[in-house]
């Protein structure tokens, strides 16, 4: 069986019942007419038989017992009540006729359209009915003429009272006018026909909004496809005043319809909207007024409800008012979604996103529009050209939606946000890095709203990363590593480290009293990151390795989970790049924050070796920094100290060294700080009086001490401050370079215009 179309379902929902009732009324009328025709035919047949017999059948009068007058005596006649057969049957006939007329009137009052063809037929014996209606019309016309003459005399005799009637009761003076009854009748017929709409009618006719005053509106939805009404500033101000002062639903409806027409103004197809907007000033005023006033009116008539358990803003969708407004809300949501795709001005885009947050509870009951809206907002949020302020406003909308949405919609939202983040991090440079970091930091908060749904989506998406890594290892080809060694994969691993760092923070878990449901994801993410870092151990991919090490270091410090990162860093020191003399070069150091693979011209140069060695030494200090106060720090730092001491001894030789005094001095400082911190912990550990099996005392060791007061902590603080200062200088240089480029372009354009003017002269 074929699936019913959307148009058929709409017709069944809105008009099927009225259509069936109307058809039943038609059937009753047709049956009544057929019965009357049969009676006429039977009477005509009886008359014909009587004529053939030579005489008409005499009319007999009967008494109350049914006896004829010819069989009565005088006494029976006076006791019978003087009832005559013809009068009784005429009385019964008139009574039945009145009942039939009342039935027809009742059907008309219920909105059923009578069969116009049946009205033209003779339903009561031919010309008698027509003569009766003509006499009634003549009587009515006489009454109207008499009333008109009385009013004329009243105007001449008592003009003050006539003026009073004109001001207070004009209907009395207009009684009998031909235009008024006909207009009322036409309006009533038009209403009846409006109840049986065609399923292909314009969708604006479905926006049935209850009147503010309880009276019928003057506008007719059936004429919306005619000439469009041009929206002006005065019309917008009128709607705005009614919405602010009276909370008018009718004005809100008209404003939303005009807003929809304005949003679709650039469409090639003519959709037959009621309004048109051609002026930019009117468009701007209508946009602001709609975004500001519509949420206020909706909040007044449909206030959001806050549940006690989930603390979510929800709208009561079971109410009659919501069901009436639902088509309008659905269309308004679609208009806002289309507006977000067309706006290019950052100010207008930010204003739309800010006001969209207040409309979310009213759009939430429409899942189809909601999913499309989520995709559009994520597109705005993930575009590299979007400014940071707009990204933050878009995230605020997504966060509010994740809070009030159902688990199914929340899961879809999380997946869409992740896809947008991956799509927006395809190209990473100094110009786009700030926006990518904003995306990762903001979206990481969404997975903590519902940890159960967050774990489900996190498990699936992390498993996808593991599948890519396994494919690159199990089926090695010339380009198989490119599925892992790219910015999208690196940013994905870094993103999940931020998600787990926020959700599995030990301080947050201590407040809630239970571990985070996302904590089991730490182990698989760590294994995937370590495998990706060791996939290609070539010196050209050392910048990529440093990115992954920092991601795991952040996760370990936040969740207090030990990460075996020191071996990854020490492998860099065993590379020939740092053990042999590099080639002298005047190249500038590469920016490690925006580099995954070093260019070939940088390899085997002293500049590149110094950059990589210094970064590796700082990373060793930061890897050990979270455990600077741990009672077992001397044992953790011993392998690192031994490996660095051996490396310094090997590269310090004149014959076989690396001849890089700057790098060696940097590594020597880090080695000394690690050794000093180990000695500081040993001194503090010598004062304790508990055994290693006392877990509570071990965990409380140096808990009250500030980590920055330790030798390693103070050193790492200085390293981070220098890095931030260096990044600020690079960002400032980038902005000056961008301004210089734009200025040079403007000068070139101006010079070109001057050349053109000179040529024209």
XYZ file of C-alpha atoms in Angstrom, residues 4-645:
642
model
C -0.016 8.784 2.164
C 1.433 12.120 1.088
C 1.878 15.053 3.402
C -0.907 16.938 1.635
C -3.337 14.044 2.177
C -2.450 13.806 5.868
C -3.011 17.529 6.284
C -6.416 17.282 4.617
C -7.401 14.309 6.800
C -6.378 16.162 9.934
C -8.017 19.529 9.242
C -10.932 19.038 6.851
C -11.992 15.388 6.577
C -14.539 15.524 9.414
C -16.281 18.629 8.054
C -16.345 17.169 4.556
C -17.964 13.932 5.739
C -20.599 15.815 7.733
C -21.358 18.034 4.744
C -21.788 14.996 2.511
C -24.154 13.429 5.049
C -26.217 16.612 4.964
C -26.311 16.467 1.178
C -27.474 12.837 1.348
C -30.264 13.706 3.795
C -31.452 16.559 1.598
C -31.347 14.375 -1.486
C -33.290 11.607 0.280
C -35.919 14.094 1.427
C -36.338 15.457 -2.091
C -36.630 11.959 -3.501
C -39.334 11.123 -0.937
C -41.256 14.251 -1.866
C -40.969 13.413 -5.567
C -42.364 9.940 -4.893
C -45.323 11.454 -3.013
C -45.981 13.825 -5.894
C -45.855 10.983 -8.385
C -48.224 8.863 -6.229
C -50.706 11.749 -5.876
C -50.580 12.461 -9.594
C -51.233 8.785 -10.278
C -54.223 8.806 -7.904
C -55.642 11.892 -9.627
C -55.260 10.254 -13.025
C -57.110 7.131 -11.833
C -59.878 9.285 -10.373
C -60.231 11.196 -13.636
C -60.486 7.927 -15.540
C -63.274 6.792 -13.174
C -65.129 9.976 -14.016
C -65.123 11.768 -10.625
C -62.642 13.002 -8.035
C -62.477 11.270 -4.708
C -64.591 13.178 -2.200
C -62.927 14.721 0.777
C -64.232 13.121 3.928
C -64.284 14.669 7.312
C -63.845 12.434 10.317
C -64.407 12.778 13.933
C -61.894 12.091 16.679
C -62.578 8.366 16.331
C -62.030 8.326 12.583
C -65.752 8.038 11.532
C -66.986 9.923 8.466
C -69.611 12.673 8.691
C -72.070 10.785 6.521
C -72.224 7.957 9.057
C -72.687 10.303 12.082
C -75.861 11.114 13.918
C -76.541 14.626 15.223
C -75.532 13.642 18.780
C -72.265 12.055 17.570
C -71.540 15.143 15.541
C -71.749 17.485 18.566
C -69.650 15.099 20.681
C -66.849 14.715 18.067
C -65.102 18.104 18.465
C -65.789 19.370 14.929
C -62.475 17.985 13.553
C -62.225 17.955 9.776
C -59.886 15.670 7.872
C -58.518 18.275 5.460
C -57.652 20.765 8.186
C -55.901 18.116 10.293
C -53.790 16.838 7.421
C -52.912 20.411 6.464
C -51.906 21.136 10.034
C -49.681 18.053 10.146
C -48.151 18.963 6.833
C -47.308 22.486 7.972
C -45.779 21.111 11.188
C -43.544 18.707 9.276
C -42.522 21.462 6.921
C -41.464 23.653 9.859
C -39.433 20.775 11.303
C -37.649 20.277 7.986
C -36.832 23.979 7.764
C -35.445 23.933 11.309
C -33.238 20.953 10.431
C -31.843 22.781 7.414
C -31.228 25.924 9.477
C -29.460 23.838 12.130
C -27.210 22.321 9.498
C -26.335 25.784 8.187
C -25.439 26.986 11.667
C -22.999 24.079 12.085
C -21.025 25.251 9.072
C -22.314 22.725 6.515
C -22.770 23.976 2.994
C -26.245 23.114 1.601
C -26.660 21.723 -1.884
C -27.319 24.760 -4.053
C -28.757 22.637 -6.851
C -31.471 21.280 -4.590
C -32.626 24.774 -3.645
C -33.628 25.516 -7.221
C -35.928 22.525 -7.429
C -39.586 22.520 -6.480
C -39.667 20.813 -3.080
C -43.245 21.509 -2.034
C -45.516 21.262 -5.001
C -44.167 23.545 -7.706
C -45.366 27.132 -7.957
C -46.983 27.338 -4.521
C -43.573 27.753 -2.828
C -42.466 30.394 -5.317
C -45.670 32.337 -4.799
C -45.212 32.091 -1.055
C -41.585 33.379 -1.233
C -42.648 36.191 -3.559
C -45.336 37.252 -1.114
C -42.804 37.148 1.757
C -40.325 39.247 -0.243
C -43.073 41.765 -1.030
C -43.964 41.910 2.654
C -40.361 42.447 3.670
C -39.885 45.153 1.043
C -43.004 46.936 2.312
C -41.704 46.785 5.883
C -38.304 48.108 4.781
C -39.911 50.976 2.862
C -42.102 51.825 5.821
C -39.085 51.796 8.165
C -37.107 53.987 5.784
C -39.919 56.532 5.584
C -40.195 56.554 9.394
C -36.476 57.230 9.715
C -36.773 60.046 7.200
C -39.576 61.627 9.202
C -37.519 61.148 12.395
C -34.578 62.989 10.838
C -36.793 65.952 10.017
C -38.745 66.057 13.301
C -36.003 65.171 15.824
C -32.516 65.681 14.301
C -30.771 65.456 17.714
C -32.110 61.965 18.398
C -31.281 60.910 14.832
C -27.696 62.130 15.323
C -27.520 60.173 18.588
C -28.568 57.012 16.744
C -25.928 57.628 14.107
C -23.198 57.819 16.741
C -24.303 55.031 19.091
C -26.480 52.609 17.121
C -25.861 52.966 13.361
C -27.236 49.470 12.730
C -30.746 50.743 13.395
C -30.374 53.393 10.738
C -28.849 50.922 8.315
C -31.670 48.413 8.689
C -33.103 47.349 5.373
C -30.106 48.370 3.282
C -29.526 45.872 0.556
C -25.741 45.902 0.894
C -25.624 44.893 4.546
C -27.642 41.649 4.432
C -25.985 40.606 1.208
C -22.555 41.322 2.644
C -23.343 39.364 5.765
C -24.694 36.508 3.727
C -21.654 36.484 1.466
C -19.356 36.568 4.491
C -21.222 33.692 6.078
C -21.055 31.659 2.862
C -17.354 32.448 2.611
C -16.829 31.187 6.160
C -18.663 27.995 5.362
C -16.464 27.397 2.353
C -13.360 28.157 4.401
C -14.139 25.187 6.643
C -13.720 22.854 3.644
C -10.332 23.884 2.334
C -8.395 22.284 -0.419
C -5.332 20.379 0.820
C -3.163 22.314 -1.621
C -4.108 25.673 -0.130
C -1.418 28.083 0.929
C 0.202 27.219 4.246
C -0.462 30.680 5.611
C -4.168 29.746 5.806
C -3.256 27.200 8.483
C -1.998 29.887 10.884
C -5.221 30.164 12.866
C -4.505 32.622 15.674
C -7.146 33.392 18.335
C -8.385 36.967 18.188
C -7.349 39.307 20.991
C -10.836 40.814 21.301
C -12.800 37.678 20.602
C -14.145 39.114 17.317
C -13.491 38.041 13.782
C -10.604 39.686 11.975
C -11.196 41.936 9.047
C -8.595 40.166 6.893
C -9.423 37.055 4.974
C -6.793 34.339 4.621
C -8.295 33.153 1.357
C -7.169 36.380 -0.355
C -3.502 36.044 0.662
C -2.415 34.897 -2.759
C -3.682 38.128 -4.290
C -1.789 41.389 -4.348
C 0.919 41.597 -1.700
C 0.879 44.283 0.950
C 4.022 46.393 1.032
C 5.327 46.637 4.610
C 6.238 50.117 5.803
C 7.815 51.536 8.934
C 4.390 52.667 10.151
C 2.962 49.151 9.859
C 5.917 47.682 11.753
C 5.555 50.307 14.492
C 1.835 49.555 14.745
C 2.477 45.832 15.195
C 5.268 46.536 17.646
C 3.066 48.793 19.779
C 0.269 46.216 19.888
C 2.693 43.466 20.854
C 4.336 45.488 23.611
C 1.233 47.035 25.148
C -1.463 44.416 24.490
C 0.659 41.275 23.905
C -1.380 40.851 20.735
C -1.195 37.432 19.118
C -2.758 38.761 15.940
C -0.057 41.417 15.558
C 2.574 38.804 16.309
C 1.113 36.619 13.577
C 1.213 39.411 11.014
C 4.755 40.351 11.984
C 5.943 36.752 11.642
C 4.325 36.484 8.206
C 6.015 39.715 7.124
C 9.305 38.492 8.595
C 9.030 35.274 6.625
C 8.374 37.195 3.424
C 11.404 39.408 4.116
C 13.671 36.405 4.727
C 12.532 34.797 1.447
C 12.897 38.054 -0.481
C 15.902 36.743 -2.396
C 14.255 33.508 -3.507
C 13.693 33.066 -7.206
C 10.444 31.181 -6.754
C 7.343 33.187 -5.896
C 5.696 31.473 -2.951
C 2.681 33.791 -2.807
C 3.370 35.458 0.530
C 0.946 37.968 1.952
C 3.509 40.727 2.470
C 6.505 42.070 0.597
C 9.510 44.002 1.912
C 11.588 46.027 -0.534
C 13.081 48.797 1.598
C 16.367 48.066 3.456
C 15.303 50.283 6.348
C 12.003 48.446 6.700
C 13.833 45.116 6.505
C 16.208 46.143 9.296
C 13.398 47.491 11.494
C 11.263 44.396 10.902
C 14.180 42.104 11.725
C 14.934 43.807 15.041
C 11.292 44.120 16.047
C 10.554 40.460 15.305
C 13.576 39.128 17.172
C 12.868 41.278 20.226
C 9.058 41.280 20.543
C 8.026 37.799 19.401
C 9.754 36.013 22.331
C 8.132 38.427 24.779
C 4.624 37.773 23.453
C 5.196 34.028 23.425
C 6.560 34.146 26.953
C 3.437 36.003 28.060
C 0.944 33.568 26.509
C 3.027 30.366 26.820
C 5.396 30.797 29.771
C 8.101 28.110 30.010
C 7.765 25.653 32.858
C 10.730 24.690 35.028
C 10.566 21.137 36.323
C 11.739 20.456 39.863
C 13.882 17.448 39.031
C 15.570 18.235 35.721
C 15.390 22.041 35.967
C 14.605 22.421 32.265
C 12.599 25.100 30.518
C 9.723 23.322 28.813
C 6.518 24.407 27.081
C 3.216 22.653 27.774
C 2.550 21.210 24.324
C -0.780 19.657 25.352
C -2.584 22.986 25.652
C -5.016 24.197 23.014
C -3.166 27.486 22.626
C 0.091 25.749 21.735
C -1.645 23.517 19.219
C -3.121 26.638 17.648
C 0.231 28.418 17.525
C 2.294 25.407 16.462
C 2.078 26.037 12.663
C 3.164 29.624 13.210
C 6.056 28.621 15.482
C 7.176 25.994 13.019
C 7.248 28.473 10.146
C 8.989 31.116 12.275
C 11.714 28.637 13.237
C 12.253 27.802 9.578
C 12.517 31.511 8.764
C 15.152 32.085 11.453
C 17.101 29.065 10.228
C 17.103 30.490 6.706
C 18.076 33.913 8.040
C 21.175 32.461 9.739
C 22.347 31.047 6.422
C 22.015 34.394 4.637
C 23.397 36.847 7.199
C 26.971 38.032 6.673
C 27.054 40.994 9.032
C 28.569 39.989 12.375
C 26.394 42.407 14.334
C 23.147 41.095 12.860
C 24.323 37.516 13.229
C 25.149 38.014 16.907
C 21.790 39.678 17.557
C 19.931 36.828 15.886
C 21.805 34.218 17.929
C 21.198 36.070 21.200
C 17.434 36.267 20.640
C 17.288 32.736 19.273
C 18.214 31.432 22.713
C 14.928 32.732 24.162
C 12.964 30.969 21.394
C 14.507 27.527 21.934
C 11.748 26.199 24.261
C 9.139 27.035 21.612
C 11.108 25.455 18.730
C 12.072 22.318 20.645
C 8.758 20.449 19.998
C 9.535 20.424 16.259
C 12.345 17.859 15.846
C 12.667 18.182 12.073
C 13.166 21.940 12.186
C 15.303 21.599 15.310
C 17.824 19.270 13.686
C 18.120 21.595 10.722
C 18.551 24.518 13.086
C 21.347 22.699 14.938
C 23.183 22.066 11.678
C 22.937 25.727 10.702
C 24.169 26.981 14.084
C 27.065 24.513 14.022
C 27.999 25.749 10.545
C 28.168 29.308 11.863
C 30.129 28.161 14.909
C 32.667 26.078 12.953
C 33.455 28.416 10.069
C 37.026 29.670 10.115
C 35.896 33.138 9.013
C 33.579 33.541 12.001
C 34.839 35.940 14.643
C 35.401 34.750 18.235
C 32.422 36.716 19.592
C 30.071 35.078 17.119
C 31.498 31.639 17.902
C 30.823 32.164 21.602
C 27.235 33.333 20.974
C 26.593 30.320 18.756
C 27.966 28.022 21.446
C 25.709 29.606 24.082
C 22.703 28.650 21.945
C 24.029 25.105 21.510
C 24.696 24.760 25.232
C 21.200 25.933 26.163
C 19.741 23.515 23.652
C 21.821 20.645 25.039
C 20.471 21.422 28.518
C 16.750 21.440 27.626
C 16.796 18.793 24.880
C 15.801 15.153 25.202
C 18.551 12.498 25.285
C 17.944 11.524 21.649
C 18.199 15.098 20.402
C 21.156 15.736 22.720
C 23.024 12.803 21.217
C 22.378 14.118 17.716
C 23.554 17.568 18.809
C 26.826 16.215 20.248
C 27.609 14.302 17.068
C 26.831 17.332 14.906
C 29.026 19.568 17.068
C 31.902 17.089 16.853
C 31.576 16.896 13.076
C 31.583 20.690 12.881
C 34.695 20.891 15.061
C 36.532 18.366 12.881
C 35.395 20.121 9.715
C 36.492 23.525 11.007
C 39.976 22.309 12.001
C 40.950 21.083 8.549
C 43.274 24.031 7.967
C 45.331 25.271 10.916
C 47.433 28.405 10.795
C 48.239 31.358 12.991
C 45.067 33.023 11.676
C 42.695 30.146 12.466
C 44.308 28.674 15.588
C 42.445 31.004 17.953
C 39.069 30.027 16.531
C 39.918 26.308 16.659
C 40.935 26.562 20.316
C 37.657 28.358 21.060
C 35.740 25.528 19.393
C 37.592 22.843 21.344
C 37.338 24.597 24.706
C 33.649 25.458 24.379
C 32.364 22.218 22.867
C 34.216 20.156 25.475
C 31.726 21.461 28.049
C 28.755 19.922 26.251
C 29.835 16.361 27.074
C 29.588 17.083 30.790
C 25.914 18.107 30.675
C 24.689 14.522 30.395
C 27.591 12.143 31.194
C 25.574 9.070 30.169
C 24.923 10.367 26.650
C 28.428 11.830 26.632
C 29.987 8.447 27.338
C 27.929 6.795 24.604
C 28.912 9.300 21.929
C 32.489 9.538 23.209
C 32.969 5.785 23.042
C 31.736 5.624 19.444
C 33.785 8.578 18.231
C 37.002 7.509 19.998
C 36.567 4.064 18.518
C 36.513 5.678 15.062
C 39.915 7.215 15.813
C 41.192 3.805 16.887
C 39.933 2.275 13.623
C 41.869 4.819 11.570
C 45.047 4.114 13.535
C 44.645 0.357 13.263
C 44.138 0.593 9.499
C 47.311 2.655 9.142
C 49.322 0.105 11.153
C 47.834 -3.141 9.820
C 47.739 -2.189 6.129
C 50.756 0.052 5.584
C 50.851 1.783 2.237
C 52.587 4.812 0.857
C 49.840 7.183 2.012
C 48.170 5.175 4.799
C 49.781 7.314 7.504
C 48.008 10.405 6.143
C 44.741 9.197 7.706
C 46.392 9.802 11.100
C 49.042 12.434 10.521
C 46.781 15.375 9.718
C 45.388 18.320 11.626
C 41.879 16.892 11.943
C 43.101 13.717 13.650
C 45.465 15.613 15.954
C 42.779 18.136 16.912
C 40.328 15.278 17.554
C 42.705 13.623 20.021
C 43.383 16.977 21.662
C 39.643 17.663 21.839
C 38.929 14.404 23.664
C 41.737 15.115 26.097
C 40.008 18.420 26.898
C 36.623 16.691 27.278
C 38.002 14.133 29.729
C 40.062 16.764 31.551
C 36.909 18.741 32.302
C 34.663 15.788 33.146
C 37.215 13.725 35.105
C 38.678 16.554 37.140
C 39.425 15.284 40.637
C 38.054 18.418 42.312
C 34.768 18.080 40.425
C 34.514 14.396 41.293
C 35.160 15.205 44.939
C 32.232 17.640 44.903
C 29.854 15.144 43.304
C 31.075 12.278 45.479
C 31.425 9.792 42.616
C 33.783 9.284 39.657
C 32.715 10.591 36.288
C 31.056 8.108 33.871
C 33.578 9.301 31.272
C 36.620 8.169 33.268
C 36.756 4.712 31.580
C 37.540 6.503 28.311
C 40.907 7.741 29.607
C 42.706 4.451 28.983
C 41.655 3.909 25.331
C 42.345 7.542 24.480
C 45.816 7.296 26.018
C 46.641 4.139 24.072
C 45.465 5.683 20.787
C 47.490 8.848 21.394
C 50.653 6.943 22.253
C 50.234 4.765 19.172
C 49.746 7.785 16.927
C 52.818 9.511 18.387
C 55.021 6.486 17.606
C 53.563 5.721 14.171
C 56.415 7.509 12.324
C 59.423 8.292 14.585
C 61.092 10.510 11.983
C 62.556 13.882 13.105
C 60.285 15.709 10.645
C 57.226 14.672 12.707
C 58.609 15.693 16.099
C 56.256 18.742 16.166
C 53.259 16.393 15.839
C 54.593 14.251 18.685
C 54.888 17.312 20.906
C 51.227 18.209 20.245
C 50.092 14.742 21.341
C 52.347 14.767 24.423
C 50.856 18.053 25.584
C 47.348 16.668 25.153
C 48.089 13.660 27.376
C 49.953 15.820 29.896
C 46.862 17.998 30.303
C 44.675 14.938 30.827
C 47.037 13.365 33.350
C 47.365 16.552 35.397
C 43.594 17.122 35.569
C 42.551 13.544 36.341
C 45.673 12.747 38.446
C 46.414 9.809 36.179
C 50.025 8.878 35.546
C 50.926 9.101 31.849
C 54.132 7.384 30.612
C 55.230 10.392 28.598
C 58.899 10.690 29.611
C 59.980 7.834 27.274
C 58.317 9.629 24.326
C 60.373 12.754 25.042
C 63.631 10.889 25.692
C 63.315 9.205 22.279
C 63.777 12.662 20.773
C 67.159 13.032 22.505
C 68.316 9.747 21.028
C 67.684 11.022 17.496
C 70.682 11.888 15.259
C 69.194 15.365 14.903
C 70.290 16.263 18.460
C 73.461 14.157 18.632
C 75.274 15.442 15.539
C 76.358 18.908 14.538
C 73.702 20.721 12.548
C 74.193 22.718 9.407
C 74.493 26.459 9.902
C 71.482 28.299 8.543
C 69.890 31.730 8.598
C 66.340 30.339 8.533
C 63.838 31.491 11.118
C 62.677 28.921 13.703
C 59.441 27.207 12.738
C 56.336 27.932 14.867
C 55.656 24.601 16.582
C 52.086 25.570 17.540
C 51.005 25.596 13.881
C 53.321 22.904 12.490
C 52.869 19.135 12.235
C 55.674 18.301 9.828
C 58.888 20.262 9.489
C 59.773 21.338 5.951
C 62.650 19.544 4.297
C 64.764 22.698 4.196
C 64.716 22.851 8.017
C 65.924 19.287 8.592
C 69.541 18.766 9.701
C 69.949 22.457 10.477
C 71.162 23.844 13.778
C 68.106 26.103 14.029
C 65.712 23.169 13.837
C 67.797 21.080 16.290
C 67.825 23.907 18.822
C 64.082 24.431 18.493
C 63.268 20.731 18.917
C 65.768 20.152 21.754
C 64.599 23.172 23.767
C 60.950 22.144 23.357
C 61.768 18.576 24.427
C 63.578 19.778 27.555
C 60.648 22.025 28.529
C 58.238 19.149 27.914
C 60.212 16.908 30.285
C 59.866 19.515 33.012
C 56.127 19.874 32.376
C 55.590 16.102 32.277
C 57.135 15.762 35.740
C 55.523 18.941 37.081
C 52.176 17.367 38.220
C 54.187 14.977 40.448
C 56.560 17.569 41.894
C 54.997 17.162 45.390
C 54.485 13.420 45.165
C 56.315 11.359 47.749
C 57.649 9.096 44.975
C 59.055 11.920 42.809
C 62.725 10.939 43.326
C 61.989 7.477 41.895
C 59.999 8.923 38.973
C 62.725 11.446 38.099
C 65.675 9.078 38.413
C 65.445 7.512 34.903
C 65.011 10.963 33.342
C 67.971 12.436 35.229
C 70.215 9.504 34.288
C 69.224 9.661 30.582
C 69.783 13.425 30.359
C 73.134 13.204 32.177
